[in-house]
XYZ file of C-alpha atoms in Angstrom:
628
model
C -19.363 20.715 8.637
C -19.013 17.783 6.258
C -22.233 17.680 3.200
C -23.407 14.317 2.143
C -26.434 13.496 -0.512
C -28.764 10.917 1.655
C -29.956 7.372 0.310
C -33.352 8.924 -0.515
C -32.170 11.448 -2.852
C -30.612 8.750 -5.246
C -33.741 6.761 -4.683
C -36.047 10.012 -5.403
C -33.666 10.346 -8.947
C -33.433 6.875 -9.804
C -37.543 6.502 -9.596
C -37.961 9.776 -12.087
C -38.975 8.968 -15.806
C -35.934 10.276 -17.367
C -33.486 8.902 -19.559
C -31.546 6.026 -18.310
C -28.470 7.576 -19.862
C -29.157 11.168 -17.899
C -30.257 9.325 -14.509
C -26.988 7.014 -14.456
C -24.791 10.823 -14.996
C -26.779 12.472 -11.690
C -26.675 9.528 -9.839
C -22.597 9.285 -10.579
C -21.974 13.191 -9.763
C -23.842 12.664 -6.658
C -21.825 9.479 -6.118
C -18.732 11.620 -6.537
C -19.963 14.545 -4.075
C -20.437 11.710 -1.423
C -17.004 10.203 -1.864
C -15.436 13.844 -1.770
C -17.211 14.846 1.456
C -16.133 10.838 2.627
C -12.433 11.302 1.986
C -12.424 15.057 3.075
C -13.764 13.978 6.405
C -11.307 10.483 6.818
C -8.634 13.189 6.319
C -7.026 10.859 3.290
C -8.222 8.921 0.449
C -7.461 8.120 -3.263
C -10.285 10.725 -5.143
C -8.544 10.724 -8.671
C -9.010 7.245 -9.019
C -12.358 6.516 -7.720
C -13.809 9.747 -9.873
C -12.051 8.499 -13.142
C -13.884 4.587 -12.493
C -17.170 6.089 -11.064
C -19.459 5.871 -14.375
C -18.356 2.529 -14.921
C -19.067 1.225 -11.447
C -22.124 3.052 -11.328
C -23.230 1.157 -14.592
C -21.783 -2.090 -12.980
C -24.056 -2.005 -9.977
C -27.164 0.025 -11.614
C -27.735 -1.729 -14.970
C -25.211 -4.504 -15.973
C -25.021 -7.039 -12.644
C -27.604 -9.005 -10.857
C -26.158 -8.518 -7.879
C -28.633 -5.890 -6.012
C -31.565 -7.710 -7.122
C -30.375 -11.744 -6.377
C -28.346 -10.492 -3.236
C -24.493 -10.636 -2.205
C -25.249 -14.087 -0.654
C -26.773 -15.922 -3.770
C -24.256 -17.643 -4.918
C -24.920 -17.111 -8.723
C -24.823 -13.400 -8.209
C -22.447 -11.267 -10.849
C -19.434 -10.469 -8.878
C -17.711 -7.292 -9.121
C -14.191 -6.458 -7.384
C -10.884 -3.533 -7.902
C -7.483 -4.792 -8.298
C -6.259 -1.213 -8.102
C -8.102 -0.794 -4.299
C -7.612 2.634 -4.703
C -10.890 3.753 -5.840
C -12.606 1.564 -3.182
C -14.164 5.421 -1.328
C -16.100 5.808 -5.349
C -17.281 2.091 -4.591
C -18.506 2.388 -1.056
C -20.441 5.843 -2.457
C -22.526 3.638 -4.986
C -22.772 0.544 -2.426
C -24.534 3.392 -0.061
C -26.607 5.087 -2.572
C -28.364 1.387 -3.213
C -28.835 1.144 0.329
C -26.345 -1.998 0.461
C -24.039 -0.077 3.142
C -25.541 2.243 6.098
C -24.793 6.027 6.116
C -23.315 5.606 9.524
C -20.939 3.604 7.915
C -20.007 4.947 4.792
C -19.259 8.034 7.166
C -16.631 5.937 8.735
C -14.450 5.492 6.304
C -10.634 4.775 7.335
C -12.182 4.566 10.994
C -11.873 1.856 13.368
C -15.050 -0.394 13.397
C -15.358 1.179 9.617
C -14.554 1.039 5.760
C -11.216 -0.129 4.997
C -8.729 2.244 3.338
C -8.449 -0.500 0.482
C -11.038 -2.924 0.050
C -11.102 -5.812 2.434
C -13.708 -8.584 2.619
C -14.657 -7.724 6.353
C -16.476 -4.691 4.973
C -20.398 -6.126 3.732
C -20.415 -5.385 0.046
C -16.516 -6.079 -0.914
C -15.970 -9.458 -2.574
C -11.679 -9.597 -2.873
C -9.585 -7.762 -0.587
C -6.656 -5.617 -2.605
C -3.101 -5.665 -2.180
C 0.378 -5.472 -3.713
C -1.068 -4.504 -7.361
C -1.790 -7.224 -10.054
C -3.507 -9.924 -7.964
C -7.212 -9.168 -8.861
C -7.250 -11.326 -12.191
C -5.698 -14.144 -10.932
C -8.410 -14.200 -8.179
C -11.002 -13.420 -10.550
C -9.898 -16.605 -12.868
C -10.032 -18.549 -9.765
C -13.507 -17.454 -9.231
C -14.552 -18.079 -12.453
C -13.127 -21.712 -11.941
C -15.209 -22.518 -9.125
C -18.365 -20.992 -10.358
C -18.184 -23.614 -13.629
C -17.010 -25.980 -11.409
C -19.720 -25.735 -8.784
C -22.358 -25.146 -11.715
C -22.804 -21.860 -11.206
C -24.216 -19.041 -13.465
C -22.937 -15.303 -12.748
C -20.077 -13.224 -14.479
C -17.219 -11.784 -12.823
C -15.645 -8.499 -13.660
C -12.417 -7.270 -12.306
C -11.292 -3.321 -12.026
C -7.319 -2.925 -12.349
C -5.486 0.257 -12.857
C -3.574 1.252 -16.332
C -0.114 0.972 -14.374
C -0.951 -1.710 -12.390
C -0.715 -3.675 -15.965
C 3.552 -3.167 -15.222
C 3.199 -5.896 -12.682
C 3.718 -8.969 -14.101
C 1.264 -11.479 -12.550
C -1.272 -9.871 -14.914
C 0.106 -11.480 -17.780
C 0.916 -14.622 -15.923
C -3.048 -14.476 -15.252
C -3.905 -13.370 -18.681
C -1.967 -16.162 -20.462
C -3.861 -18.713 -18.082
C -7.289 -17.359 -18.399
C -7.051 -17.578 -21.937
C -6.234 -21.100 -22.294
C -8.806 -21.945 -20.079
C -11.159 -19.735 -22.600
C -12.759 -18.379 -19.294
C -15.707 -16.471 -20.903
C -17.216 -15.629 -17.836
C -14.483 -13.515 -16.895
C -14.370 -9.524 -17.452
C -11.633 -7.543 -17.214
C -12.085 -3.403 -16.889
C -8.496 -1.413 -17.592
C -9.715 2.140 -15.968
C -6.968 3.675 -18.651
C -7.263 7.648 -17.161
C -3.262 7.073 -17.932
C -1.948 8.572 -14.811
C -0.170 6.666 -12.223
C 0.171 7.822 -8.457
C 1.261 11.006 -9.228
C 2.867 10.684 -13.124
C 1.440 9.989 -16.623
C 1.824 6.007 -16.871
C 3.859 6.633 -20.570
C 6.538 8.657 -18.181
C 6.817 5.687 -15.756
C 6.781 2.776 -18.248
C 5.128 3.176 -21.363
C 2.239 -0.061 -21.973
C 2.506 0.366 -25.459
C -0.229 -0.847 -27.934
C -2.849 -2.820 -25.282
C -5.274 -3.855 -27.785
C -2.833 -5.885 -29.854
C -0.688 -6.709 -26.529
C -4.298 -8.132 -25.239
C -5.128 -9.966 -28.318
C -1.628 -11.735 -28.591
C -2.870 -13.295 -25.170
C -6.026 -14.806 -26.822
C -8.344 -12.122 -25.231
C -11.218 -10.462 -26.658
C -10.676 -6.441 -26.470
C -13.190 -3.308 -26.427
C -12.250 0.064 -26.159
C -14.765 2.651 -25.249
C -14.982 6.085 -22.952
C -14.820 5.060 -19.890
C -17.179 8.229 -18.540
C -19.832 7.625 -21.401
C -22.825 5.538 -20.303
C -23.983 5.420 -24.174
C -20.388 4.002 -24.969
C -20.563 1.687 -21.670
C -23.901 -0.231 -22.784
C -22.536 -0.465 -26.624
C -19.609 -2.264 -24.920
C -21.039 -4.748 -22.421
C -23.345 -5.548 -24.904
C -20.653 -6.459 -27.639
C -18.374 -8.430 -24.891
C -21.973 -10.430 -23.862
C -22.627 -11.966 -27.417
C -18.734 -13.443 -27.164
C -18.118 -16.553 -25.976
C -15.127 -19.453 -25.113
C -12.651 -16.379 -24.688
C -12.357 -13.749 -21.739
C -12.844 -10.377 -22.104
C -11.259 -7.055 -21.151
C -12.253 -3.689 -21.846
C -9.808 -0.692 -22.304
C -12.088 1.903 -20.659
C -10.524 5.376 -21.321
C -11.084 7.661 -18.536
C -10.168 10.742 -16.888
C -8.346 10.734 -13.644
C -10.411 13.184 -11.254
C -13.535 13.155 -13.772
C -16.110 15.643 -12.218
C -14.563 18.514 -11.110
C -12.639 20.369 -13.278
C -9.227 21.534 -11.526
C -8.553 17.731 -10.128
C -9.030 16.563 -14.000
C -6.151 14.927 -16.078
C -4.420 16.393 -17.923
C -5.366 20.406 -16.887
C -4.515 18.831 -12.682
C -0.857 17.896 -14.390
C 0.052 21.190 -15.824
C 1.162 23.055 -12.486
C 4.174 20.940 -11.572
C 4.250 18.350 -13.931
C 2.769 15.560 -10.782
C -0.988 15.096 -10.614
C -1.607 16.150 -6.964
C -5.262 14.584 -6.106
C -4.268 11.311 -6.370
C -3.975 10.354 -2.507
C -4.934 12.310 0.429
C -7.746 14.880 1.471
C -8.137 17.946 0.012
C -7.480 20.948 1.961
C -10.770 22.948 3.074
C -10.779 26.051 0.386
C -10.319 22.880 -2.577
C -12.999 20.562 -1.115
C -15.570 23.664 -1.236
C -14.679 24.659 -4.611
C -14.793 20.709 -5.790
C -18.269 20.151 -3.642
C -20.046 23.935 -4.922
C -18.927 22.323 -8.474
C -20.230 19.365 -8.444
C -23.458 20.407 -6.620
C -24.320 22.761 -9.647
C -23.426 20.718 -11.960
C -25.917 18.158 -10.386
C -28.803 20.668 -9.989
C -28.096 22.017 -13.432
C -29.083 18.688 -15.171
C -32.149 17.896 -12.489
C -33.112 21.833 -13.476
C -33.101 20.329 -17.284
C -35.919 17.459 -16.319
C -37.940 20.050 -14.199
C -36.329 17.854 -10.932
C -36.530 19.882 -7.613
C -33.132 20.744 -5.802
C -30.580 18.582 -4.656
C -31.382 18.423 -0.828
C -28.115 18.233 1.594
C -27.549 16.767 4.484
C -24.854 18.047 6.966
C -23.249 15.964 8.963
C -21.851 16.707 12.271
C -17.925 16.457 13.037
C -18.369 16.879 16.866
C -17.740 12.786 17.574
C -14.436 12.919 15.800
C -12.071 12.295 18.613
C -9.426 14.584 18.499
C -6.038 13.689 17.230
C -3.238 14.067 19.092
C -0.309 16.807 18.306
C 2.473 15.561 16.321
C 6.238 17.626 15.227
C 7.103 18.059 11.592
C 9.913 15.625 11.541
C 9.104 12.873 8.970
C 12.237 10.216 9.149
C 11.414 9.705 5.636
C 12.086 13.403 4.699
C 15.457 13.714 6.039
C 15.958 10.113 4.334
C 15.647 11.505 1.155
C 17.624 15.076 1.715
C 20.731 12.645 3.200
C 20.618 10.718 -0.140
C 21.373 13.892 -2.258
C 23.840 14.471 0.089
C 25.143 11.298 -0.130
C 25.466 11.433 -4.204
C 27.461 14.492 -3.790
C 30.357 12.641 -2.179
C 29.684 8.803 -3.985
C 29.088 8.157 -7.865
C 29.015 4.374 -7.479
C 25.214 4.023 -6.098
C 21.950 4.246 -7.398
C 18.385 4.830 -6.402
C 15.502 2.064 -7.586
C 11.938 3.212 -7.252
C 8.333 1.246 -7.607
C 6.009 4.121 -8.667
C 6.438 5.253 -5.002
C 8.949 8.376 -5.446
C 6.942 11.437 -3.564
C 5.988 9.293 -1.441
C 9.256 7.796 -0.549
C 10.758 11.326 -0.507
C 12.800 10.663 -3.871
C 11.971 13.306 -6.041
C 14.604 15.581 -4.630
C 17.149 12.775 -5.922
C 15.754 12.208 -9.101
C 15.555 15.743 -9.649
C 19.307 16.669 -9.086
C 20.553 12.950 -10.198
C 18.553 11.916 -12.849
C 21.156 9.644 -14.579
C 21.528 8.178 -10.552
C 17.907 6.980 -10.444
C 15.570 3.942 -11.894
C 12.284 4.210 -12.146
C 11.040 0.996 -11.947
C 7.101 0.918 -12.325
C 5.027 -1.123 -10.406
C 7.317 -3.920 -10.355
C 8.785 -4.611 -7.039
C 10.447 -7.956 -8.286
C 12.092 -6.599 -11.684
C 13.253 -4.370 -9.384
C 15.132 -6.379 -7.285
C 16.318 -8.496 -10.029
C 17.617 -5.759 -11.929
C 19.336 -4.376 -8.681
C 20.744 -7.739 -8.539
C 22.274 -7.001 -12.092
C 23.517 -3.856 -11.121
C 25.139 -5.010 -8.097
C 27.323 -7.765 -10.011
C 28.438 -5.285 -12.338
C 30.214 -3.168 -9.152
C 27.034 -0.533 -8.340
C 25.321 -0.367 -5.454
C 22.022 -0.308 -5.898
C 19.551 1.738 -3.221
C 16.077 0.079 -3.757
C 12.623 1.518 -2.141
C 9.494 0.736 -2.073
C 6.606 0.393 0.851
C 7.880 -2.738 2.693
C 4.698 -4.446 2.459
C 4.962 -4.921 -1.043
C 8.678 -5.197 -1.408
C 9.309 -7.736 1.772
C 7.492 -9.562 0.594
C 6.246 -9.417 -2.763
C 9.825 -9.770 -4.066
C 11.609 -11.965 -1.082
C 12.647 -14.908 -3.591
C 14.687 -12.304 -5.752
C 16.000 -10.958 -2.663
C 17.248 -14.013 -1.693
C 18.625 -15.126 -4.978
C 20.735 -11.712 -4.417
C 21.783 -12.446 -1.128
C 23.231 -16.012 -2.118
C 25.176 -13.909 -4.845
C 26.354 -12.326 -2.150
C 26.146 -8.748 -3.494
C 25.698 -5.610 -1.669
C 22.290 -4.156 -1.814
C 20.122 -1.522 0.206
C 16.701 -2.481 0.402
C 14.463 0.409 2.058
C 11.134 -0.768 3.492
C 9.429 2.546 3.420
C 5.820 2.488 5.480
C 6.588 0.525 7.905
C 4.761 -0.923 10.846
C 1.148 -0.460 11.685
C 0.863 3.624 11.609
C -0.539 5.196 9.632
C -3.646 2.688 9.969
C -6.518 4.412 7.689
C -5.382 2.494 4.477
C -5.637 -0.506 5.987
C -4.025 -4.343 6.120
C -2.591 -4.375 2.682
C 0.029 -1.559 3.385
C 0.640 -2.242 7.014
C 4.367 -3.741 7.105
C 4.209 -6.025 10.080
C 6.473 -9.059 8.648
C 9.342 -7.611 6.980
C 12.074 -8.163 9.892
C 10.892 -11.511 10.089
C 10.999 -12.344 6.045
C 14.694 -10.128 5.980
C 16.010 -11.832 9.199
C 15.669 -15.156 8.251
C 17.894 -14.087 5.036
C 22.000 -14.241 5.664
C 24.398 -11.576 5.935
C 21.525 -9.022 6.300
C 21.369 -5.802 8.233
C 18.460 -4.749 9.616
C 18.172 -0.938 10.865
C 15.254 1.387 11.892
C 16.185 4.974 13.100
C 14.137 6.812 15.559
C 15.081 10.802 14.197
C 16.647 12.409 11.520
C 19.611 12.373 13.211
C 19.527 8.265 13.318
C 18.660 8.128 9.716
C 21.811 9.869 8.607
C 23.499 7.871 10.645
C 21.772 4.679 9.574
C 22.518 5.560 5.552
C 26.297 6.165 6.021
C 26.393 2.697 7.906
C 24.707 1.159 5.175
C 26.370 3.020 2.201
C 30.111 3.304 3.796
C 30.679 1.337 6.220
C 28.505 -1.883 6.311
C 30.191 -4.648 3.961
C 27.104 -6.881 3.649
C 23.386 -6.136 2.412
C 21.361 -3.884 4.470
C 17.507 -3.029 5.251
C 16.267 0.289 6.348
C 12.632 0.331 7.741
C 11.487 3.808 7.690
C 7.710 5.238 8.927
C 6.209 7.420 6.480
C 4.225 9.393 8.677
C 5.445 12.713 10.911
C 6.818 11.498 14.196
C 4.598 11.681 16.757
C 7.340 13.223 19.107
C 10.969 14.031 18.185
C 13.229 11.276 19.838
C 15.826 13.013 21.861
C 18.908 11.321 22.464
C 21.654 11.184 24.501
C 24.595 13.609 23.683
C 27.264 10.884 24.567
C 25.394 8.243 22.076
C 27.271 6.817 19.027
C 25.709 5.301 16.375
C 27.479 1.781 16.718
C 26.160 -1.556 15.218
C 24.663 -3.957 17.799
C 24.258 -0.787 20.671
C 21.069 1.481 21.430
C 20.040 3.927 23.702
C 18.796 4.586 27.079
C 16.433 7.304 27.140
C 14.996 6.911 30.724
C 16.976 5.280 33.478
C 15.149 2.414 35.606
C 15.765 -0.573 37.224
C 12.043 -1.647 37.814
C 11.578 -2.905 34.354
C 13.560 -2.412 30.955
C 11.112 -1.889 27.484
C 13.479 -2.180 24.056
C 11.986 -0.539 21.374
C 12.380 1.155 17.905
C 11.048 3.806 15.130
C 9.484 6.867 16.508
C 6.191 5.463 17.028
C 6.499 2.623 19.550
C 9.722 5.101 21.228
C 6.969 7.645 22.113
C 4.623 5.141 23.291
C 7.291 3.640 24.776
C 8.276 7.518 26.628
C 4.595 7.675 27.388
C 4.184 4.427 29.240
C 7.613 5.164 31.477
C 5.652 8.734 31.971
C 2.922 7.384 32.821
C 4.509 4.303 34.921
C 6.994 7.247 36.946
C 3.260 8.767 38.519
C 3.094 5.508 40.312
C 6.893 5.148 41.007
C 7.813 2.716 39.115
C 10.941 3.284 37.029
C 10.884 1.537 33.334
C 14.463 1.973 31.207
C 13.145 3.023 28.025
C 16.093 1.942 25.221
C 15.888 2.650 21.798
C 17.107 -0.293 20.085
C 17.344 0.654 15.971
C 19.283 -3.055 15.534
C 16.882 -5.211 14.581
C 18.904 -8.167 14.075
C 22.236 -7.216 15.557
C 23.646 -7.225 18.780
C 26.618 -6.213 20.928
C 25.832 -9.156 23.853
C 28.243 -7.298 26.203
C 26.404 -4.192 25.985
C 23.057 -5.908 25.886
C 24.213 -7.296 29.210
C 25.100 -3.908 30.892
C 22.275 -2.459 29.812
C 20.146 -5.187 31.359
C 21.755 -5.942 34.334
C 19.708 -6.830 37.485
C 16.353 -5.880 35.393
C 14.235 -9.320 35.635
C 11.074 -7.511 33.988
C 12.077 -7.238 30.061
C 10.007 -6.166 27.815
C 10.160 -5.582 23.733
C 7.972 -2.855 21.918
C 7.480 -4.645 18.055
C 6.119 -2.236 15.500
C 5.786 -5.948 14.073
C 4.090 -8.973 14.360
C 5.364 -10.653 17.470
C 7.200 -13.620 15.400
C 10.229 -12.890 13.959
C 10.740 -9.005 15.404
C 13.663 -7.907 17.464
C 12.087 -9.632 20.398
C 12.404 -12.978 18.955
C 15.855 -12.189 17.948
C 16.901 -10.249 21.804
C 15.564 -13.887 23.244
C 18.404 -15.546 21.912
C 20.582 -13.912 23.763
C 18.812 -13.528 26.967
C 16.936 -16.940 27.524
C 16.978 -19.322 24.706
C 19.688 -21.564 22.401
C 18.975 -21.938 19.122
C 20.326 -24.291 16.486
C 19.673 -23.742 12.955
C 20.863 -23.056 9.528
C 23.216 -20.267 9.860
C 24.315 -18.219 6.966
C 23.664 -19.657 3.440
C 22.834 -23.255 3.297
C 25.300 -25.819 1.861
C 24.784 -28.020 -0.849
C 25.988 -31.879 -0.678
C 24.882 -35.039 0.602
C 22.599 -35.318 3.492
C 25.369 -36.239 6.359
C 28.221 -33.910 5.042
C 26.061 -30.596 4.684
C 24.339 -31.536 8.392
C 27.992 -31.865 9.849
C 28.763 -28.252 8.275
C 25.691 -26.432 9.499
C 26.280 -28.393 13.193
C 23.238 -30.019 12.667
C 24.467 -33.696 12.899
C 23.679 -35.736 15.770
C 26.965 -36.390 17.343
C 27.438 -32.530 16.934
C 24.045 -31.608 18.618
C 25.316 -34.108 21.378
C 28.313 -31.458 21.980
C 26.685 -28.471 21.477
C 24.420 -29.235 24.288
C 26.658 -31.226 26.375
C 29.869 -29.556 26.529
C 28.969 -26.115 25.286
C 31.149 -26.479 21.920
C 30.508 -24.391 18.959
């Protein structure tokens, strides 16, 4: 039975005649009891980070903006918005406690029809959607632009995360806001110095920030980020300075509020900080709610406040989810990479900040002189794999695919035209899991790697596949490949065929039919795809289920076989439907394309048309006579 603290408690505390300074500290702990009980019940969430930002949000929203009392839709309202994302659960937790968002849903966080995983402007409240890190202050100059273009009052203030300051649009924002002397611009630094699940200074060390912030022209406080008396000394210093932006270097604690998920004693176990992502088992969520709750009636005990009342909220509507195995693809991923090492010393592994989650740690463990750690810095990372690769290394580069697809797809290019062998692996890919939302769902990155030459693009369906799938890439494959690997368990373990050989261009058939014929990939869509044949057999109608891991390659003789006398075909994309392996499977089966194939020439107009077949008189052939 999930506890929440209703909107009439934090109205009942805010009316009291305390201190401002004690009121803003209940009202945060009872911020940070909701967001517990919000996560615990979404079953995942980000907790470290929205606990370490809560006291300055809560001081955002409670003393410093105009935004509750003008309203989110006057247009010279203070705007608030994270970079980071990840402590978007602490920020729906004050939005309900001012009665801006509904407890129904703030309880349906990570839900369909609910709160977004990361903020995203659908949700009432949020003004900037997040994504790959280091966007928010180039959006919040552009905001600032408009409002002094449109004659607007209001101030903007933008939350970003310590490491997110190793992405390096930030200073490409900084630099520009700066010249621009965009006073009305504030940026907060929630410094609590721990990155997803490492101490920034192990990842990449930021150095001195006050003097690196300066040297860009910007004003700079420093202040406790969890101290309300330090908060109003600071927003009142950056208020009396004008014709320069602003950022303040809040220090923090990651997990402030309850003691065992507090940086640095949370780091001390295993050396990772472990309550940065996901819900917290039952026995820790007690212990964290039963602390904060005292803590919170201890200080209304102090002012002669009654009891915190409790409201439970019921579970029963959760729909139940459906049984999954323990294979994760990315798991096995990350064992046959060790294994791999063990034979080759000419690779290495490139990470983004991502490696527990990308199953890496295992490597980095046993090869530490084998493996980069990059930062959050998906296009250094590329470039410097680029680097490697021209010196004779092959470089192994991971990172969610939403971010690396396409955050760094012009440095990927730029590789591929050097024609060196890399491994890119688009970890999280496709649209499950679904609870963080649009900004890590990878549903373009066979389009944006397919349209690049000499590129391989693979997604196994079992750990089986996968091993297969790496010593393609690694030992066999001659070009540049791309792995796409889901994150998540597999919803059913993909059983193939004992006769099947991992062979580029070829899948699988996993049901026979000759009603209809489904191509699909990844264990996901293969066990929807297993469950619609099931499903389709009741009512005796056969569908060939084939596992298709090739995303962009194709034997056409075997694609024939496998189709033959099958009219209905049908293609299961864990992808948007432009660009997946249906777009590509239609060349073969109904449609003639001319383009630019391979890389593209450079000459005059009429000579580099000729080469790429592009020419007129060589259309006329192509079309006419059949000639290639």
């Amino acid at each position: 039975m999930m506890k929440i603290i209703s909107q009439s408690e934090f109205a009942r505390v805010w009316q009291t005649d305390i201190n401002s300074y004690s009121k803003l500290s209940l009202i945060a702990d009872m911020c940070r009891l909701n967001t517990l009980s919000a996560v615990k019940r979404a079953g995942s969430g980000h907790l470290g980070s929205s606990f370490s930002a809560m006291d300055i949000v809560v001081w955002l929203y409670y003393r410093e903006m105009n935004v509750v009392k003008v309203g989110f839709d006057n247009p010279h309202r203070d705007i608030y918005f994270s970079s980071k994302g990840h402590d978007v659960p602490g920020l729906y937790a004050v939005l309900f406690s001012l009665g801006i968002i509904s407890e129904e849903l703030f309880l349906k966080l990570r839900c369909l029809g609910g709160l977004y995983g990361h903020p995203d402007v659908s949700n009432f409240g949020i003004e900037a959607n997040s994504g790959s890190l280091g966007m928010g202050i180039s959006k919040g100059r552009g905001m600032v632009w408009a409002k002094k273009h449109l004659k607007l009052s209001g101030r903007v203030f933008v939350m970003t995360g310590d490491g997110e300051f190793q992405e390096g649009q930030n200073y490409e924002a900084l630099q520009g806001a700066a010249h621009l002397g965009q006073s009305q611009l504030t940026v907060i630094l929630d410094h609590n110095k721990v990155q997803s699940d490492k101490p920034v200074k192990e990842i990449t060390d930021l150095g001195d920030l006050e003097t690196k912030f300066s040297s860009f022209g910007w004003h700079v406080e420093r202040c406790d980020g969890n101290d309300f008396r330090a908060l109003e000394r600071t927003f009142a210093k950056i208020g009396r300075i004008k014709h320069r932006p602003k950022i303040i270097i809040a220090d923090t604690i990651k997990g402030k509020g309850v003691s065992f998920m507090e940086h640095p004693y949370a780091l001390k176990e295993k050396g990772t900080y472990k309550w940065h992502a996901g819900a917290p088992d039952d026995a820790s969520y007690e212990a964290a709610f039963d602390e904060l709750f005292q803590n919170i009636n201890c200080k209304l005990t102090q002012f002669s406040l009654s009891q915190l009342v409790i409201k439970e909220v019921c579970d029963e509507e959760q729909p139940a989810q459906k049984k999954v195995s323990d294979e994760y693809v990315v798991k096995a991923y990350g064992k046959a990479l060790v294994e791999l090492a063990a034979e080759r010393d000419d690779f290495v592994v490139l990470d983004a900040d991502l490696a527990a989650d990308c199953r890496l740690r295992d490597f980095e463990k046993k090869f530490p002189e084998k493996f980069i750690e990059v930062g959050i810095a998906e296009q250094d990372m590329v470039s410097m794999a680029g680097g490697l690769a021209r010196q004779g290394i092959l470089p192994i580069v991971n990172s969610f695919g939403a971010f690396l697809a396409s955050r760094a797809n012009e440095q990927i290019y730029t590789n591929t035209c050097e024609k060196s062998k890399i491994i890119y692996v688009c970890h999280y890919a496709g649209l499950i899991p679904a609870g963080p939302g649009r900004s890590h769902q990878c549903l373009r990155d066979i389009s944006l790697f397919g349209a690049l030459p000499d590129m391989t693009i693979i997604q196994p369906c079992n750990t089986w596949e996968i091993r297969e799938a790496l010593d393609y890439c690694v030992n066999q494959s001659h070009q540049s490949c791309m792995l796409r690997l889901n994150i998540g368990p597999s919803p059913r373990i993909i059983e193939l065929p004992k006769e099947y050989i991992f062979t580029k261009g070829r899948g699988a058939v996993l049901t026979k039919g000759d009603d209809a014929i489904l191509f699909a990939y990844g264990p996901v869509m293969l066990y929807e795809a297993l469950l619609a044949s099931e499903i389709l057999a009741k009512e005796r109608i056969k569908l060939k289920v084939v596992n298709m891991p090739w995303l962009n390659s194709v034997d056409t003789k075997w694609l024939k076989e496998v189709s033959a006398g099958i009219t209905k075909i049908f293609v299961l994309e864990d992808h948007s439907p432009v660009g997946g392996l249906g777009d590509f499977l239609l060349n073969y089966l109904a449609v003639k394309k001319f383009g630019v194939v391979g890389l593209p020439a450079c000459g005059r107009p009429d000579e580099v048309l000729k080469f790429h077949g592009l020419d007129g008189a060589t259309l006329a052939a192509r079309i006419y006579w059949g000639r290639e």
